[in-house]
Amino acid sequence: MHAKTDSDGTSVDTSWQPRSPRRLVYYVQSPSNHDMEKMSYGSSPTVSPPHLYYHCSPIHHSRESSTSRFSNSLKMPRSLSAWKHTRINDEDGGDHDGDDDEDGGGGARKVKLYFIGFLFVVLFTVFCLILWGASKAYKPEILVKSMVFENFYVQAGNDQTGVPTDMLSLNSTVKIHYRNPATFFAVHVTSTPLEIHYFQLKLASGQMKKFSQPRKSRRTVVTVVHGSQVPLYGGVPHLVDAREHVNKAAVPLNLTFSLRSRAYILGRLVKSKFSMRIRCTVILTGKKLGKPHNLTEACVYH
């Protein structure tokens, strides 16, 4: 019996080992620099540690799988600072994408708001035009009912420059009926001065008070028209004998004025205006002083 030597104790039984030793390839799932050195030493079965032998894979394992795992391991960051840098870059990229999405969404939202605003303006304008057009069908109804000459006097006098002439004083009242037929708006009424003329010579004037007329309502307006110490300069021959015989006086006169009606339908956004010029013919007679002159058929409305 031979004594066992150290070489015999560490030798491997050749009964199962092939004559030509095969080169074994070793790998680990998470290779590092230290493990790579072990893999290089493990190419020889006599030098590699025994415990690595049991973790080896057969030689028939494909090279592509081992190479792909090795290349994937190299792609991972090898240090903490590199991993942080890669993470920050990824987050920056995601933030930029989110900002682009938000910018795109904000632009679309602005377009929608502009479109809604434009549509609202168009619809509101159409609505106002409809109201304005409908209001034109409700013209105020104006009728000059009568006129009463209270008194008139003709006397000698001087004008402001001292020229002697006949002076006329006249007092009268005019009754006007006004009706607002509108069903959905009130009107504000003003007028120009009511004037009495003998051809081109103005003998008297008066101002009607402005008023507001509610919808579907009517009123009677009475306005005083008077003249005081109006110089005639011989321009009214019908009044030559009026100083002595007032009952014989008969002077054709004209009453002229304009009425303006303004309706605020939708606040001051929608306004409708109505204007009418009125001219009435009346004869001043001394016999009818204090009595009404019917002007229903004696006026022209423009």
mmCIF file of C-alpha atoms in Angstrom:
data_model
loop_
_atom_site.group_PDB
_atom_site.id
_atom_site.type_symbol
_atom_site.label_atom_id
_atom_site.label_comp_id
_atom_site.label_asym_id
_atom_site.label_seq_id
_atom_site.Cartn_x
_atom_site.Cartn_y
_atom_site.Cartn_z
ATOM 1 C CA MET A 1 0.000 0.000 0.000
ATOM 2 C CA HIS A 2 1.400 3.291 -0.971
ATOM 3 C CA ALA A 3 1.334 6.314 1.300
ATOM 4 C CA LYS A 4 -0.906 9.196 0.177
ATOM 5 C CA THR A 5 0.904 12.336 -0.735
ATOM 6 C CA ASP A 6 -0.431 15.880 -0.908
ATOM 7 C CA SER A 7 -0.623 15.615 -4.641
ATOM 8 C CA ASP A 8 -2.670 12.433 -4.368
ATOM 9 C CA GLY A 9 -5.008 14.051 -1.839
ATOM 10 C CA THR A 10 -5.698 17.038 -4.056
ATOM 11 C CA SER A 11 -5.835 15.153 -7.296
ATOM 12 C CA VAL A 12 -9.104 14.431 -8.926
ATOM 13 C CA ASP A 13 -10.266 10.933 -9.661
ATOM 14 C CA THR A 14 -9.521 10.174 -13.306
ATOM 15 C CA SER A 15 -12.103 7.487 -13.523
ATOM 16 C CA TRP A 16 -14.833 9.922 -14.441
ATOM 17 C CA GLN A 17 -12.710 12.747 -15.806
ATOM 18 C CA PRO A 18 -12.157 12.687 -19.593
ATOM 19 C CA ARG A 19 -8.685 12.384 -20.934
ATOM 20 C CA SER A 20 -8.654 15.839 -22.430
ATOM 21 C CA PRO A 21 -9.890 18.242 -19.751
ATOM 22 C CA ARG A 22 -12.707 20.550 -20.870
ATOM 23 C CA ARG A 23 -12.628 24.242 -20.155
ATOM 24 C CA LEU A 24 -15.477 25.288 -17.910
ATOM 25 C CA VAL A 25 -17.015 28.782 -17.941
ATOM 26 C CA TYR A 26 -18.154 30.341 -14.697
ATOM 27 C CA TYR A 27 -20.612 33.256 -14.209
ATOM 28 C CA VAL A 28 -22.586 34.994 -11.511
ATOM 29 C CA GLN A 29 -25.842 36.869 -11.882
ATOM 30 C CA SER A 30 -24.464 40.245 -10.749
ATOM 31 C CA PRO A 31 -20.859 40.368 -11.979
ATOM 32 C CA SER A 32 -18.489 42.899 -10.522
ATOM 33 C CA ASN A 33 -14.827 43.631 -10.975
ATOM 34 C CA HIS A 34 -13.925 41.164 -8.248
ATOM 35 C CA ASP A 35 -16.150 38.483 -9.723
ATOM 36 C CA MET A 36 -14.670 39.061 -13.178
ATOM 37 C CA GLU A 37 -11.256 38.185 -11.803
ATOM 38 C CA LYS A 38 -12.699 34.984 -10.341
ATOM 39 C CA MET A 39 -14.168 34.130 -13.731
ATOM 40 C CA SER A 40 -10.790 34.573 -15.390
ATOM 41 C CA TYR A 41 -9.132 32.298 -12.798
ATOM 42 C CA GLY A 42 -11.933 29.800 -13.058
ATOM 43 C CA SER A 43 -11.090 28.906 -16.638
ATOM 44 C CA SER A 44 -8.756 26.195 -15.251
ATOM 45 C CA PRO A 45 -10.403 23.472 -13.129
ATOM 46 C CA THR A 46 -7.252 22.805 -11.104
ATOM 47 C CA VAL A 47 -6.880 26.387 -9.842
ATOM 48 C CA SER A 48 -10.525 27.408 -9.211
ATOM 49 C CA PRO A 49 -11.952 26.981 -5.715
ATOM 50 C CA PRO A 50 -14.037 23.880 -5.185
ATOM 51 C CA HIS A 51 -17.175 25.790 -4.165
ATOM 52 C CA LEU A 52 -17.322 27.580 -7.515
ATOM 53 C CA TYR A 53 -17.493 24.281 -9.284
ATOM 54 C CA TYR A 54 -21.005 23.630 -8.136
ATOM 55 C CA HIS A 55 -22.275 27.015 -9.420
ATOM 56 C CA CYS A 56 -20.925 26.595 -12.899
ATOM 57 C CA SER A 57 -23.097 26.045 -15.917
ATOM 58 C CA PRO A 58 -22.463 23.328 -18.490
ATOM 59 C CA ILE A 59 -20.360 24.264 -21.452
ATOM 60 C CA HIS A 60 -23.225 23.616 -23.815
ATOM 61 C CA HIS A 61 -24.963 26.817 -22.457
ATOM 62 C CA SER A 62 -25.168 29.371 -25.258
ATOM 63 C CA ARG A 63 -22.660 32.167 -25.410
ATOM 64 C CA GLU A 64 -25.351 34.628 -26.444
ATOM 65 C CA SER A 65 -27.141 34.392 -23.105
ATOM 66 C CA SER A 66 -23.980 34.946 -21.106
ATOM 67 C CA THR A 67 -22.849 37.768 -23.379
ATOM 68 C CA SER A 68 -26.237 39.523 -23.217
ATOM 69 C CA ARG A 69 -26.267 39.359 -19.417
ATOM 70 C CA PHE A 70 -22.773 40.676 -19.263
ATOM 71 C CA SER A 71 -23.549 43.562 -21.618
ATOM 72 C CA ASN A 72 -26.706 44.440 -19.617
ATOM 73 C CA SER A 73 -24.651 44.495 -16.445
ATOM 74 C CA LEU A 74 -22.212 46.931 -18.052
ATOM 75 C CA LYS A 75 -25.030 49.285 -19.012
ATOM 76 C CA MET A 76 -26.065 49.809 -15.387
ATOM 77 C CA PRO A 77 -24.428 52.755 -13.574
ATOM 78 C CA ARG A 78 -21.377 51.546 -11.645
ATOM 79 C CA SER A 79 -21.553 54.209 -8.912
ATOM 80 C CA LEU A 80 -24.132 56.090 -6.847
ATOM 81 C CA SER A 81 -23.314 59.450 -8.434
ATOM 82 C CA ALA A 82 -23.766 58.037 -11.930
ATOM 83 C CA TRP A 83 -27.118 56.501 -10.915
ATOM 84 C CA LYS A 84 -28.282 59.853 -9.508
ATOM 85 C CA HIS A 85 -27.232 61.675 -12.698
ATOM 86 C CA THR A 86 -29.160 59.214 -14.840
ATOM 87 C CA ARG A 87 -32.218 59.517 -12.601
ATOM 88 C CA ILE A 88 -32.177 63.311 -12.745
ATOM 89 C CA ASN A 89 -31.938 63.265 -16.544
ATOM 90 C CA ASP A 90 -34.936 60.946 -16.743
ATOM 91 C CA GLU A 91 -36.992 63.181 -14.484
ATOM 92 C CA ASP A 92 -36.052 66.272 -16.495
ATOM 93 C CA GLY A 93 -37.156 64.569 -19.668
ATOM 94 C CA GLY A 94 -40.484 63.643 -18.086
ATOM 95 C CA ASP A 95 -41.002 67.208 -16.852
ATOM 96 C CA HIS A 96 -40.377 68.634 -20.306
ATOM 97 C CA ASP A 97 -42.909 66.253 -21.772
ATOM 98 C CA GLY A 98 -45.451 67.294 -19.147
ATOM 99 C CA ASP A 99 -44.799 70.975 -19.866
ATOM 100 C CA ASP A 100 -45.331 70.387 -23.577
ATOM 101 C CA ASP A 101 -48.591 68.619 -22.844
ATOM 102 C CA GLU A 102 -49.706 71.442 -20.561
ATOM 103 C CA ASP A 103 -48.806 74.061 -23.183
ATOM 104 C CA GLY A 104 -50.769 72.190 -25.799
ATOM 105 C CA GLY A 105 -53.761 71.821 -23.488
ATOM 106 C CA GLY A 106 -53.615 75.507 -22.517
ATOM 107 C CA GLY A 107 -53.594 76.591 -26.158
ATOM 108 C CA ALA A 108 -56.626 74.466 -26.942
ATOM 109 C CA ARG A 109 -58.403 75.831 -23.866
ATOM 110 C CA LYS A 110 -57.734 79.408 -24.956
ATOM 111 C CA VAL A 111 -59.118 78.684 -28.418
ATOM 112 C CA LYS A 112 -62.297 77.277 -26.862
ATOM 113 C CA LEU A 113 -62.690 80.313 -24.609
ATOM 114 C CA TYR A 114 -62.225 82.683 -27.544
ATOM 115 C CA PHE A 115 -64.781 80.778 -29.579
ATOM 116 C CA ILE A 116 -67.308 80.778 -26.733
ATOM 117 C CA GLY A 117 -66.802 84.506 -26.195
ATOM 118 C CA PHE A 118 -67.202 85.256 -29.900
ATOM 119 C CA LEU A 119 -70.348 83.126 -30.072
ATOM 120 C CA PHE A 120 -71.789 84.921 -27.038
ATOM 121 C CA VAL A 121 -71.128 88.334 -28.611
ATOM 122 C CA VAL A 122 -72.796 87.285 -31.868
ATOM 123 C CA LEU A 123 -75.871 85.878 -30.128
ATOM 124 C CA PHE A 124 -76.174 88.903 -27.853
ATOM 125 C CA THR A 125 -75.905 91.252 -30.840
ATOM 126 C CA VAL A 126 -78.618 89.360 -32.695
ATOM 127 C CA PHE A 127 -80.821 89.475 -29.610
ATOM 128 C CA CYS A 128 -80.334 93.261 -29.298
ATOM 129 C CA LEU A 129 -81.149 93.768 -32.969
ATOM 130 C CA ILE A 130 -84.348 91.772 -32.550
ATOM 131 C CA LEU A 131 -85.381 93.935 -29.596
ATOM 132 C CA TRP A 132 -84.536 97.115 -31.489
ATOM 133 C CA GLY A 133 -86.505 96.011 -34.538
ATOM 134 C CA ALA A 134 -89.491 94.996 -32.442
ATOM 135 C CA SER A 135 -89.544 98.372 -30.679
ATOM 136 C CA LYS A 136 -90.009 100.228 -33.982
ATOM 137 C CA ALA A 137 -93.505 98.795 -34.259
ATOM 138 C CA TYR A 138 -94.580 100.713 -31.118
ATOM 139 C CA LYS A 139 -94.508 104.337 -32.174
ATOM 140 C CA PRO A 140 -95.943 106.761 -29.641
ATOM 141 C CA GLU A 141 -99.391 108.144 -30.431
ATOM 142 C CA ILE A 142 -99.482 111.951 -30.248
ATOM 143 C CA LEU A 143 -102.521 114.126 -30.706
ATOM 144 C CA VAL A 144 -102.768 117.892 -30.247
ATOM 145 C CA LYS A 145 -106.240 118.149 -28.797
ATOM 146 C CA SER A 146 -106.970 121.832 -28.359
ATOM 147 C CA MET A 147 -105.609 125.311 -27.771
ATOM 148 C CA VAL A 148 -107.059 128.066 -25.603
ATOM 149 C CA PHE A 149 -106.180 131.774 -25.965
ATOM 150 C CA GLU A 150 -106.620 133.215 -22.528
ATOM 151 C CA ASN A 151 -106.036 136.831 -23.516
ATOM 152 C CA PHE A 152 -104.050 139.125 -25.750
ATOM 153 C CA TYR A 153 -103.312 142.848 -25.657
ATOM 154 C CA VAL A 154 -102.016 145.271 -28.246
ATOM 155 C CA GLN A 155 -100.672 148.608 -27.060
ATOM 156 C CA ALA A 156 -98.240 151.261 -28.148
ATOM 157 C CA GLY A 157 -94.727 151.128 -26.825
ATOM 158 C CA ASN A 158 -91.022 151.187 -27.618
ATOM 159 C CA ASP A 159 -88.676 148.353 -28.356
ATOM 160 C CA GLN A 160 -85.298 147.900 -26.649
ATOM 161 C CA THR A 161 -83.669 150.453 -28.935
ATOM 162 C CA GLY A 162 -86.362 153.068 -28.299
ATOM 163 C CA VAL A 163 -88.175 152.700 -31.619
ATOM 164 C CA PRO A 164 -91.931 153.327 -31.165
ATOM 165 C CA THR A 165 -94.140 150.422 -32.291
ATOM 166 C CA ASP A 166 -97.139 148.337 -31.288
ATOM 167 C CA MET A 167 -96.444 145.806 -28.569
ATOM 168 C CA LEU A 168 -98.302 142.475 -28.232
ATOM 169 C CA SER A 169 -98.851 140.355 -25.132
ATOM 170 C CA LEU A 170 -100.398 136.914 -25.493
ATOM 171 C CA ASN A 171 -101.210 134.030 -23.147
ATOM 172 C CA SER A 172 -102.456 130.602 -24.251
ATOM 173 C CA THR A 173 -102.410 126.923 -23.300
ATOM 174 C CA VAL A 174 -101.993 123.839 -25.503
ATOM 175 C CA LYS A 175 -103.417 120.424 -24.598
ATOM 176 C CA ILE A 176 -101.632 117.346 -25.992
ATOM 177 C CA HIS A 177 -102.598 113.684 -25.631
ATOM 178 C CA TYR A 178 -99.706 111.234 -25.481
ATOM 179 C CA ARG A 179 -99.940 107.420 -25.452
ATOM 180 C CA ASN A 180 -97.221 104.782 -25.231
ATOM 181 C CA PRO A 181 -98.489 101.530 -26.820
ATOM 182 C CA ALA A 182 -95.313 99.549 -26.125
ATOM 183 C CA THR A 183 -95.692 96.362 -24.102
ATOM 184 C CA PHE A 184 -92.109 95.944 -22.881
ATOM 185 C CA PHE A 185 -90.504 99.371 -22.521
ATOM 186 C CA ALA A 186 -91.169 102.867 -21.213
ATOM 187 C CA VAL A 187 -90.255 106.092 -23.007
ATOM 188 C CA HIS A 188 -88.691 109.385 -21.980
ATOM 189 C CA VAL A 189 -90.280 112.363 -23.733
ATOM 190 C CA THR A 190 -88.837 115.801 -24.432
ATOM 191 C CA SER A 191 -89.845 118.554 -26.819
ATOM 192 C CA THR A 192 -88.595 121.635 -28.528
ATOM 193 C CA PRO A 193 -90.216 124.933 -27.490
ATOM 194 C CA LEU A 194 -93.806 125.338 -28.661
ATOM 195 C CA GLU A 195 -93.882 128.512 -30.787
ATOM 196 C CA ILE A 196 -96.686 130.614 -32.242
ATOM 197 C CA HIS A 197 -95.818 132.434 -35.452
ATOM 198 C CA TYR A 198 -97.510 134.905 -37.683
ATOM 199 C CA PHE A 199 -95.713 133.865 -40.844
ATOM 200 C CA GLN A 200 -92.058 134.498 -39.883
ATOM 201 C CA LEU A 201 -92.759 136.651 -36.864
ATOM 202 C CA LYS A 202 -92.668 134.804 -33.547
ATOM 203 C CA LEU A 203 -95.345 136.003 -31.171
ATOM 204 C CA ALA A 204 -95.152 133.515 -28.273
ATOM 205 C CA SER A 205 -93.329 130.407 -27.078
ATOM 206 C CA GLY A 206 -93.473 127.872 -24.263
ATOM 207 C CA GLN A 207 -91.522 124.816 -23.048
ATOM 208 C CA MET A 208 -93.180 121.501 -22.290
ATOM 209 C CA LYS A 209 -91.903 119.676 -19.235
ATOM 210 C CA LYS A 210 -90.110 116.420 -19.946
ATOM 211 C CA PHE A 211 -91.640 113.231 -18.570
ATOM 212 C CA SER A 212 -91.431 109.445 -18.616
ATOM 213 C CA GLN A 213 -94.320 107.406 -19.896
ATOM 214 C CA PRO A 214 -94.737 103.792 -18.682
ATOM 215 C CA ARG A 215 -95.652 101.023 -21.069
ATOM 216 C CA LYS A 216 -99.246 100.759 -22.261
ATOM 217 C CA SER A 217 -100.292 104.038 -20.677
ATOM 218 C CA ARG A 218 -101.391 107.521 -21.697
ATOM 219 C CA ARG A 219 -101.488 111.067 -20.350
ATOM 220 C CA THR A 220 -102.598 114.585 -21.219
ATOM 221 C CA VAL A 221 -99.921 117.270 -21.200
ATOM 222 C CA VAL A 222 -100.832 120.941 -20.839
ATOM 223 C CA THR A 223 -98.241 123.542 -21.820
ATOM 224 C CA VAL A 224 -98.408 127.297 -21.440
ATOM 225 C CA VAL A 225 -97.399 129.355 -24.473
ATOM 226 C CA HIS A 226 -97.098 133.094 -23.913
ATOM 227 C CA GLY A 227 -95.492 136.225 -25.227
ATOM 228 C CA SER A 228 -94.882 139.520 -23.481
ATOM 229 C CA GLN A 229 -94.304 142.914 -25.063
ATOM 230 C CA VAL A 230 -93.462 141.559 -28.492
ATOM 231 C CA PRO A 231 -92.753 144.420 -30.933
ATOM 232 C CA LEU A 232 -94.871 144.146 -34.115
ATOM 233 C CA TYR A 233 -93.294 146.904 -36.283
ATOM 234 C CA GLY A 234 -96.508 147.012 -38.283
ATOM 235 C CA GLY A 235 -96.060 143.426 -39.364
ATOM 236 C CA VAL A 236 -99.539 142.316 -38.292
ATOM 237 C CA PRO A 237 -102.093 144.518 -40.073
ATOM 238 C CA HIS A 238 -104.955 142.417 -38.674
ATOM 239 C CA LEU A 239 -104.210 143.848 -35.233
ATOM 240 C CA VAL A 240 -104.295 147.531 -36.195
ATOM 241 C CA ASP A 241 -107.822 147.947 -34.848
ATOM 242 C CA ALA A 242 -107.378 145.404 -32.041
ATOM 243 C CA ARG A 243 -106.558 148.083 -29.500
ATOM 244 C CA GLU A 244 -110.092 149.457 -29.661
ATOM 245 C CA HIS A 245 -112.111 146.524 -30.978
ATOM 246 C CA VAL A 246 -110.689 143.259 -29.641
ATOM 247 C CA ASN A 247 -113.749 141.239 -30.679
ATOM 248 C CA LYS A 248 -113.124 142.077 -34.337
ATOM 249 C CA ALA A 249 -109.579 140.667 -34.334
ATOM 250 C CA ALA A 250 -108.957 137.550 -36.439
ATOM 251 C CA VAL A 251 -105.321 136.558 -36.936
ATOM 252 C CA PRO A 252 -104.189 133.282 -38.575
ATOM 253 C CA LEU A 253 -101.372 131.725 -36.547
ATOM 254 C CA ASN A 254 -99.177 128.643 -36.719
ATOM 255 C CA LEU A 255 -98.214 126.441 -33.785
ATOM 256 C CA THR A 256 -95.027 124.439 -34.378
ATOM 257 C CA PHE A 257 -92.936 122.096 -32.220
ATOM 258 C CA SER A 258 -91.244 118.688 -32.208
ATOM 259 C CA LEU A 259 -91.583 115.790 -29.783
ATOM 260 C CA ARG A 260 -88.737 113.355 -29.130
ATOM 261 C CA SER A 261 -89.334 110.007 -27.440
ATOM 262 C CA ARG A 262 -86.459 107.775 -26.355
ATOM 263 C CA ALA A 263 -86.819 104.204 -25.151
ATOM 264 C CA TYR A 264 -84.143 102.341 -23.147
ATOM 265 C CA ILE A 265 -85.053 98.748 -23.893
ATOM 266 C CA LEU A 266 -82.024 96.912 -22.476
ATOM 267 C CA GLY A 267 -80.488 99.510 -20.234
ATOM 268 C CA ARG A 268 -78.477 101.863 -22.411
ATOM 269 C CA LEU A 269 -77.269 99.080 -24.685
ATOM 270 C CA VAL A 270 -80.440 99.048 -26.799
ATOM 271 C CA LYS A 271 -82.036 102.441 -27.415
ATOM 272 C CA SER A 272 -84.899 103.297 -29.724
ATOM 273 C CA LYS A 273 -85.727 106.868 -30.735
ATOM 274 C CA PHE A 274 -88.931 108.368 -32.088
ATOM 275 C CA SER A 275 -89.229 111.915 -33.353
ATOM 276 C CA MET A 276 -92.246 113.796 -34.677
ATOM 277 C CA ARG A 277 -92.641 117.315 -36.015
ATOM 278 C CA ILE A 278 -96.037 118.907 -35.554
ATOM 279 C CA ARG A 279 -97.550 121.963 -37.188
ATOM 280 C CA CYS A 280 -101.040 123.215 -36.382
ATOM 281 C CA THR A 281 -103.018 126.063 -37.917
ATOM 282 C CA VAL A 282 -105.236 128.105 -35.647
ATOM 283 C CA ILE A 283 -107.096 131.420 -35.975
ATOM 284 C CA LEU A 284 -106.963 133.821 -33.083
ATOM 285 C CA THR A 285 -110.345 135.489 -32.744
ATOM 286 C CA GLY A 286 -111.444 137.937 -30.116
ATOM 287 C CA LYS A 287 -114.841 136.262 -29.813
ATOM 288 C CA LYS A 288 -113.377 132.961 -28.600
ATOM 289 C CA LEU A 289 -111.030 134.203 -25.927
ATOM 290 C CA GLY A 290 -110.978 131.694 -23.098
ATOM 291 C CA LYS A 291 -112.618 128.998 -25.215
ATOM 292 C CA PRO A 292 -110.821 125.947 -26.646
ATOM 293 C CA HIS A 293 -109.977 125.772 -30.309
ATOM 294 C CA ASN A 294 -110.278 122.214 -31.579
ATOM 295 C CA LEU A 295 -107.052 121.230 -33.315
ATOM 296 C CA THR A 296 -107.787 117.550 -33.916
ATOM 297 C CA GLU A 297 -108.110 118.104 -37.655
ATOM 298 C CA ALA A 298 -105.920 121.171 -37.895
ATOM 299 C CA CYS A 299 -102.474 119.618 -37.335
ATOM 300 C CA VAL A 300 -99.980 117.935 -39.617
ATOM 301 C CA TYR A 301 -97.644 115.280 -38.160
ATOM 302 C CA HIS A 302 -94.292 114.475 -39.767
#
